[in-house]
Amino acid sequence: IAAAAVAAHAQDFPGGKPVTIVVPFAAGGPTDRVARDLAEALRKPLGGASVIIDNVPGAGSSIGAAKVARATPDGYTLLLNHIAMATVPSLVRNVPFKVETDFEYLGIVNDVPMTLISKPGIPASNYKELSGWIAANKGKINIGNAGVGSASHLCGLLYQSATKTEMTPVPYKGTAPAITDLIGGQIDLLCDQTTNTTPHIQAGKVKAFAVTTSKRLALPTLKDLPTLDEAGLKNFQVTIWHGLYAPKGTPAPVLKKLNDAVKVALKDPDFIHREELLGAVVATDGRIEPAGHKKFVIDEIAKWTPVIKAAGVYAD
Ligand code: MLT
C-alpha cells in the first residue's frame, strides 16, 4: 500500500501545495538571486505551483542545509546552495550532516564567477595599484564575507593565502549586507559573485579589480577586468556553482518530477537571460542529471579539501 500511496502522491506532486526552497544566506544576496530566478522558472513545469523562498542564513550555509537534511522527505522542502556544499565540511566544525549521504541531488543550476571589489574612493584604479594599496596598508585592511564557510569567505582566504597578506574578516549573514557596508565604506574589500556585484559595479558604487575565472568575462561592465591569474596569481580560479537538493529519502517519482522541472527551467529563455545579465552561466552539461550532480560535488570535495588545508584554514 505504501508504495502505491507514494506513487499516487508523486503522480499529482506538488498538487497545489507550495514548494519551499531554503536559501542558506540572507535575502538579496547572490544565492538568493539564483534561487528566486530559479523559483520563477520552476512554477510552470511544476504545474503552476507556488515556489517560495525561505532564507535560513548562518554557519556558511550549514544551518539552512541542516534544516533541509532534517525536513520531511516529501519534495516540498528543497535546498538551493552553492560551492559551500563541498567546502563547508572543511571550513566549519561539526557540520550536522553528510553532504554525500543526507541529500538527494536535483541538478546543478549554474556557474557564477566572482569579482574582487573594493569600497569607493580607494586610491587604486587597477589590480596593480590595488596590490600597492594593500601592501601600504598592511594590517589595516578588512574584508567582508558571508560567514565562515561562505563562498566569499573561501575566496578571501585563498586570495590572502596567494598574496601572503592578512586581512581582518568581517562576517555578515550574506553578501547583500556585506556589499551595502562596502558601498558605505565600512569595509574595504569583498570577493563576491557577479550575480550580486554586477549591478553595483555598473552603477559605479564599488570599484572592481579582477575576476576569479580562468577567462575574462563577456559582460560589457566586466570585460576589462583581468583574471587574477593574468594579474599574477597563477592558477587562482574560483567559480561558484549552485545546485538544488532534497532530503535523502524523498520518493524517486517525486525526485524525477523535480529534476525534470529543473531541466525545463534551465532551458527557460527568461531564466537564461536574467542569469547572463548577471554574469552567470546556466548549466547545460551532465551535471544537471542527479548522478552527474552528485559526482561533481564529490569531485569538488576532493578538489577543495586539500586546497583549504594548504591554506591553513582547515577546521579540523
Ligand atoms: C557566499 O558568499 O557564500 C554567498 O554567496 C553569500 C550570499 O549568497 O549572500
GROMACS .gro file of C-alpha atoms and ligand atoms in nm:
model
  325
    1ILE     CA    1   0.000   0.000   0.000
    2ALA     CA    2   0.281   0.236   0.096
    3ALA     CA    3   0.439   0.207  -0.250
    4ALA     CA    4   0.105   0.269  -0.418
    5ALA     CA    5   0.043   0.567  -0.192
    6VAL     CA    6   0.389   0.706  -0.272
    7ALA     CA    7   0.328   0.658  -0.642
    8ALA     CA    8  -0.011   0.828  -0.620
    9HIS     CA    9   0.137   1.117  -0.419
   10ALA     CA   10   0.414   1.154  -0.675
   11GLN     CA   11   0.162   1.145  -0.959
   12ASP     CA   12  -0.003   1.467  -0.851
   13PHE     CA   13   0.305   1.624  -0.686
   14PRO     CA   14   0.309   1.910  -0.597
   15GLY     CA   15  -0.072   1.902  -0.616
   16GLY     CA   16  -0.129   2.271  -0.543
   17LYS     CA   17   0.085   2.270  -0.225
   18PRO     CA   18   0.368   2.527  -0.220
   19VAL     CA   19   0.725   2.403  -0.269
   20THR     CA   20   0.977   2.578  -0.042
   21ILE     CA   21   1.336   2.642  -0.149
   22VAL     CA   22   1.558   2.708   0.154
   23VAL     CA   23   1.829   2.965   0.078
   24PRO     CA   24   2.108   2.939   0.338
   25PHE     CA   25   2.205   3.309   0.312
   26ALA     CA   26   2.035   3.644   0.366
   27ALA     CA   27   1.774   3.772   0.122
   28GLY     CA   28   1.903   3.992  -0.158
   29GLY     CA   29   2.239   3.818  -0.196
   30PRO     CA   30   2.376   3.613  -0.485
   31THR     CA   31   2.244   3.278  -0.361
   32ASP     CA   32   1.902   3.431  -0.301
   33ARG     CA   33   1.912   3.585  -0.651
   34VAL     CA   34   1.971   3.248  -0.817
   35ALA     CA   35   1.702   3.084  -0.602
   36ARG     CA   36   1.438   3.345  -0.684
   37ASP     CA   37   1.516   3.333  -1.055
   38LEU     CA   38   1.501   2.952  -1.045
   39ALA     CA   39   1.177   2.954  -0.842
   40GLU     CA   40   1.018   3.174  -1.110
   41ALA     CA   41   1.128   2.932  -1.383
   42LEU     CA   42   1.008   2.624  -1.189
   43ARG     CA   43   0.647   2.741  -1.144
   44LYS     CA   44   0.522   2.638  -1.487
   45PRO     CA   45   0.697   2.298  -1.509
   46LEU     CA   46   0.561   2.224  -1.159
   47GLY     CA   47   0.208   2.274  -1.285
   48GLY     CA   48   0.170   2.633  -1.170
   49ALA     CA   49   0.274   2.551  -0.812
   50SER     CA   50   0.387   2.834  -0.592
   51VAL     CA   51   0.759   2.806  -0.518
   52ILE     CA   52   0.854   3.009  -0.214
   53ILE     CA   53   1.191   3.111  -0.070
   54ASP     CA   54   1.287   3.059   0.294
   55ASN     CA   55   1.609   3.240   0.389
   56VAL     CA   56   1.785   3.048   0.666
   57PRO     CA   57   2.132   3.206   0.700
   58GLY     CA   58   2.424   3.108   0.920
   59ALA     CA   59   2.738   2.896   0.962
   60GLY     CA   60   2.845   2.922   0.599
   61SER     CA   61   2.512   2.775   0.475
   62SER     CA   62   2.516   2.473   0.709
   63ILE     CA   63   2.222   2.598   0.920
   64GLY     CA   64   1.994   2.609   0.617
   65ALA     CA   65   2.135   2.290   0.471
   66ALA     CA   66   2.081   2.107   0.801
   67LYS     CA   67   1.718   2.225   0.809
   68VAL     CA   68   1.661   2.062   0.470
   69ALA     CA   69   1.853   1.746   0.561
   70ARG     CA   70   1.611   1.705   0.855
   71ALA     CA   71   1.296   1.807   0.663
   72THR     CA   72   1.021   1.560   0.576
   73PRO     CA   73   1.142   1.391   0.256
   74ASP     CA   74   0.827   1.463   0.054
   75GLY     CA   75   0.963   1.703  -0.209
   76TYR     CA   76   0.808   2.016  -0.056
   77THR     CA   77   1.130   2.137   0.112
   78LEU     CA   78   1.435   2.185  -0.109
   79LEU     CA   79   1.777   2.348  -0.070
   80LEU     CA   80   1.949   2.580  -0.317
   81ASN     CA   81   2.316   2.602  -0.220
   82HIS     CA   82   2.649   2.661  -0.386
   83ILE     CA   83   3.012   2.553  -0.358
   84ALA     CA   84   2.969   2.557   0.020
   85MET     CA   85   2.823   2.206  -0.013
   86ALA     CA   86   3.179   2.097  -0.096
   87THR     CA   87   3.375   2.336   0.126
   88VAL     CA   88   3.171   2.388   0.445
   89PRO     CA   89   3.269   2.045   0.584
   90SER     CA   90   3.633   2.164   0.567
   91LEU     CA   91   3.572   2.516   0.697
   92VAL     CA   92   3.305   2.470   0.966
   93ARG     CA   93   3.339   2.236   1.265
   94ASN     CA   94   3.081   1.966   1.336
   95VAL     CA   95   2.854   2.021   1.038
   96PRO     CA   96   2.544   1.816   1.134
   97PHE     CA   97   2.503   1.631   0.805
   98LYS     CA   98   2.698   1.441   0.543
   99VAL     CA   99   2.675   1.600   0.200
  100GLU     CA  100   2.731   1.268   0.026
  101THR     CA  101   2.454   1.077   0.205
  102ASP     CA  102   2.194   1.314   0.355
  103PHE     CA  103   2.067   1.475   0.035
  104GLU     CA  104   1.913   1.383  -0.297
  105TYR     CA  105   2.067   1.567  -0.593
  106LEU     CA  106   1.833   1.756  -0.827
  107GLY     CA  107   2.085   1.911  -1.065
  108ILE     CA  108   2.348   2.181  -1.092
  109VAL     CA  109   2.183   2.511  -1.194
  110ASN     CA  110   2.464   2.744  -1.295
  111ASP     CA  111   2.826   2.855  -1.261
  112VAL     CA  112   2.896   3.205  -1.133
  113PRO     CA  113   3.226   3.395  -1.146
  114MET     CA  114   3.350   3.605  -0.856
  115THR     CA  115   3.485   3.959  -0.863
  116LEU     CA  116   3.737   4.124  -0.634
  117ILE     CA  117   3.586   4.462  -0.545
  118SER     CA  118   3.662   4.748  -0.305
  119LYS     CA  119   3.482   5.032  -0.135
  120PRO     CA  120   3.464   5.351  -0.338
  121GLY     CA  121   3.741   5.604  -0.300
  122ILE     CA  122   4.049   5.390  -0.251
  123PRO     CA  123   4.350   5.532  -0.443
  124ALA     CA  124   4.371   5.243  -0.693
  125SER     CA  125   4.222   5.208  -1.037
  126ASN     CA  126   4.368   4.874  -1.144
  127TYR     CA  127   4.480   4.549  -0.988
  128LYS     CA  128   4.846   4.654  -0.967
  129GLU     CA  129   4.756   4.972  -0.777
  130LEU     CA  130   4.523   4.772  -0.553
  131SER     CA  131   4.812   4.542  -0.463
  132GLY     CA  132   5.022   4.851  -0.384
  133TRP     CA  133   4.746   4.991  -0.163
  134ILE     CA  134   4.709   4.660   0.021
  135ALA     CA  135   5.085   4.643   0.080
  136ALA     CA  136   5.090   5.003   0.201
  137ASN     CA  137   4.806   4.934   0.447
  138LYS     CA  138   4.934   4.608   0.594
  139GLY     CA  139   4.734   4.504   0.898
  140LYS     CA  140   4.472   4.776   0.849
  141ILE     CA  141   4.251   4.623   0.581
  142ASN     CA  142   3.926   4.439   0.643
  143ILE     CA  143   3.742   4.212   0.404
  144GLY     CA  144   3.375   4.123   0.418
  145ASN     CA  145   3.227   3.776   0.386
  146ALA     CA  146   2.903   3.585   0.440
  147GLY     CA  147   3.040   3.394   0.738
  148VAL     CA  148   3.297   3.119   0.782
  149GLY     CA  149   3.242   2.865   0.507
  150SER     CA  150   3.075   3.100   0.262
  151ALA     CA  151   3.196   3.143  -0.096
  152SER     CA  152   3.307   3.499  -0.023
  153HIS     CA  153   3.498   3.366   0.280
  154LEU     CA  154   3.662   3.092   0.071
  155CYS     CA  155   3.765   3.340  -0.199
  156GLY     CA  156   3.900   3.585   0.061
  157LEU     CA  157   4.101   3.310   0.231
  158LEU     CA  158   4.250   3.189  -0.097
  159TYR     CA  159   4.327   3.547  -0.200
  160GLN     CA  160   4.511   3.623   0.126
  161SER     CA  161   4.695   3.292   0.108
  162ALA     CA  162   4.801   3.355  -0.256
  163THR     CA  163   4.910   3.715  -0.186
  164LYS     CA  164   5.061   3.638   0.156
  165THR     CA  165   4.851   3.916   0.307
  166GLU     CA  166   4.640   3.912   0.621
  167MET     CA  167   4.314   4.099   0.643
  168THR     CA  168   4.052   4.127   0.915
  169PRO     CA  169   3.742   3.928   0.820
  170VAL     CA  170   3.406   4.096   0.876
  171PRO     CA  171   3.126   3.836   0.863
  172TYR     CA  172   2.766   3.904   0.760
  173LYS     CA  173   2.457   3.686   0.711
  174GLY     CA  174   2.509   3.718   0.340
  175THR     CA  175   2.689   3.934   0.087
  176ALA     CA  176   2.386   4.157   0.041
  177PRO     CA  177   2.451   4.326   0.379
  178ALA     CA  178   2.824   4.297   0.315
  179ILE     CA  179   2.810   4.490  -0.013
  180THR     CA  180   2.590   4.754   0.149
  181ASP     CA  181   2.866   4.817   0.404
  182LEU     CA  182   3.129   4.810   0.128
  183ILE     CA  183   2.940   5.080  -0.061
  184GLY     CA  184   2.919   5.276   0.263
  185GLY     CA  185   3.293   5.242   0.319
  186GLN     CA  186   3.257   5.042   0.643
  187ILE     CA  187   3.462   4.759   0.495
  188ASP     CA  188   3.745   4.777   0.243
  189LEU     CA  189   3.729   4.467   0.021
  190LEU     CA  190   3.495   4.188  -0.080
  191CYS     CA  191   3.526   3.891  -0.313
  192ASP     CA  192   3.172   3.818  -0.427
  193GLN     CA  193   2.972   3.665  -0.707
  194THR     CA  194   2.885   3.865  -1.019
  195THR     CA  195   2.516   3.788  -0.955
  196ASN     CA  196   2.547   4.034  -0.667
  197THR     CA  197   2.828   4.268  -0.768
  198THR     CA  198   2.749   4.340  -1.135
  199PRO     CA  199   2.473   4.599  -1.075
  200HIS     CA  200   2.685   4.784  -0.816
  201ILE     CA  201   2.991   4.784  -1.044
  202GLN     CA  202   2.774   4.912  -1.330
  203ALA     CA  203   2.638   5.186  -1.103
  204GLY     CA  204   2.993   5.285  -1.004
  205LYS     CA  205   2.914   5.224  -0.637
  206VAL     CA  206   3.211   4.991  -0.587
  207LYS     CA  207   3.546   4.950  -0.761
  208ALA     CA  208   3.613   4.623  -0.945
  209PHE     CA  209   3.968   4.495  -0.994
  210ALA     CA  210   3.968   4.136  -1.116
  211VAL     CA  211   3.764   3.824  -1.180
  212THR     CA  212   3.833   3.480  -1.035
  213THR     CA  213   3.761   3.281  -1.352
  214SER     CA  214   4.018   3.132  -1.589
  215LYS     CA  215   3.897   3.359  -1.873
  216ARG     CA  216   3.780   3.721  -1.873
  217LEU     CA  217   3.403   3.777  -1.869
  218ALA     CA  218   3.199   3.884  -2.173
  219LEU     CA  219   2.966   4.123  -1.986
  220PRO     CA  220   3.040   4.481  -2.106
  221THR     CA  221   3.080   4.603  -1.748
  222LEU     CA  222   3.328   4.332  -1.661
  223LYS     CA  223   3.512   4.262  -1.987
  224ASP     CA  224   3.806   4.487  -1.900
  225LEU     CA  225   3.867   4.319  -1.566
  226PRO     CA  226   4.175   4.098  -1.573
  227THR     CA  227   4.160   3.749  -1.435
  228LEU     CA  228   4.354   3.706  -1.112
  229ASP     CA  229   4.564   3.454  -1.298
  230GLU     CA  230   4.655   3.724  -1.554
  231ALA     CA  231   4.719   3.967  -1.271
  232GLY     CA  232   4.987   3.738  -1.135
  233LEU     CA  233   4.806   3.495  -0.904
  234LYS     CA  234   4.882   3.189  -1.111
  235ASN     CA  235   4.603   2.928  -1.119
  236PHE     CA  236   4.378   3.132  -0.894
  237GLN     CA  237   4.040   3.006  -1.013
  238VAL     CA  238   3.720   3.007  -0.808
  239THR     CA  239   3.390   2.955  -0.985
  240ILE     CA  240   3.080   2.925  -0.768
  241TRP     CA  241   2.831   2.661  -0.877
  242HIS     CA  242   2.475   2.632  -0.747
  243GLY     CA  243   2.273   2.312  -0.711
  244LEU     CA  244   1.928   2.206  -0.594
  245TYR     CA  245   1.883   1.936  -0.326
  246ALA     CA  246   1.607   1.744  -0.148
  247PRO     CA  247   1.629   1.548   0.178
  248LYS     CA  248   1.751   1.188   0.149
  249GLY     CA  249   1.459   0.950   0.115
  250THR     CA  250   1.238   1.173  -0.100
  251PRO     CA  251   1.043   0.925  -0.319
  252ALA     CA  252   1.205   0.858  -0.656
  253PRO     CA  253   0.899   0.959  -0.862
  254VAL     CA  254   0.896   1.297  -0.681
  255LEU     CA  255   1.270   1.341  -0.741
  256LYS     CA  256   1.218   1.267  -1.109
  257LYS     CA  257   0.939   1.527  -1.133
  258LEU     CA  258   1.160   1.783  -0.961
  259ASN     CA  259   1.465   1.710  -1.175
  260ASP     CA  260   1.251   1.719  -1.491
  261ALA     CA  261   1.119   2.059  -1.380
  262VAL     CA  262   1.476   2.182  -1.322
  263LYS     CA  263   1.573   2.076  -1.675
  264VAL     CA  264   1.276   2.270  -1.818
  265ALA     CA  265   1.365   2.574  -1.603
  266LEU     CA  266   1.728   2.570  -1.721
  267LYS     CA  267   1.604   2.598  -2.080
  268ASP     CA  268   1.370   2.890  -2.000
  269PRO     CA  269   1.489   3.184  -2.213
  270ASP     CA  270   1.390   3.438  -1.948
  271PHE     CA  271   1.583   3.249  -1.681
  272ILE     CA  272   1.888   3.217  -1.904
  273HIS     CA  273   1.872   3.588  -1.994
  274ARG     CA  274   1.844   3.703  -1.636
  275GLU     CA  275   2.139   3.487  -1.538
  276GLU     CA  276   2.352   3.605  -1.831
  277LEU     CA  277   2.288   3.970  -1.743
  278LEU     CA  278   2.449   3.893  -1.408
  279GLY     CA  279   2.749   3.707  -1.545
  280ALA     CA  280   2.615   3.362  -1.454
  281VAL     CA  281   2.626   3.066  -1.695
  282VAL     CA  282   2.329   2.830  -1.680
  283ALA     CA  283   2.427   2.461  -1.664
  284THR     CA  284   2.375   2.254  -1.979
  285ASP     CA  285   2.605   1.957  -1.918
  286GLY     CA  286   2.572   1.621  -1.743
  287ARG     CA  287   2.573   1.792  -1.403
  288ILE     CA  288   2.202   1.863  -1.447
  289GLU     CA  289   2.145   1.488  -1.407
  290PRO     CA  290   2.121   1.374  -1.043
  291ALA     CA  291   2.411   1.129  -1.084
  292GLY     CA  292   2.621   1.391  -1.262
  293HIS     CA  293   2.540   1.647  -0.994
  294LYS     CA  294   2.638   1.411  -0.712
  295LYS     CA  295   2.962   1.304  -0.883
  296PHE     CA  296   3.053   1.669  -0.940
  297VAL     CA  297   3.000   1.757  -0.572
  298ILE     CA  298   3.209   1.460  -0.460
  299ASP     CA  299   3.484   1.563  -0.703
  300GLU     CA  300   3.466   1.922  -0.572
  301ILE     CA  301   3.501   1.798  -0.212
  302ALA     CA  302   3.814   1.608  -0.322
  303LYS     CA  303   3.943   1.918  -0.502
  304TRP     CA  304   3.886   2.182  -0.233
  305THR     CA  305   3.965   1.991   0.087
  306PRO     CA  306   4.345   1.983   0.023
  307VAL     CA  307   4.337   2.344  -0.103
  308ILE     CA  308   4.169   2.456   0.219
  309LYS     CA  309   4.413   2.251   0.425
  310ALA     CA  310   4.708   2.400   0.233
  311ALA     CA  311   4.572   2.749   0.301
  312GLY     CA  312   4.598   2.658   0.667
  313VAL     CA  313   4.233   2.723   0.748
  314TYR     CA  314   4.101   2.369   0.780
  315ALA     CA  315   3.852   2.344   1.066
  316ASP     CA  316   3.978   2.002   1.175
  317MLT     C1  317   2.852   3.350  -0.014
  317MLT     O1  318   2.933   3.444  -0.008
  317MLT     O2  319   2.875   3.233   0.015
  317MLT     C2  320   2.715   3.376  -0.060
  317MLT     O3  321   2.718   3.399  -0.195
  317MLT     C3  322   2.659   3.492   0.013
  317MLT     C4  323   2.517   3.517  -0.022
  317MLT     O4  324   2.457   3.447  -0.106
  317MLT     O5  325   2.465   3.612   0.037
   0.00000   0.00000   0.00000
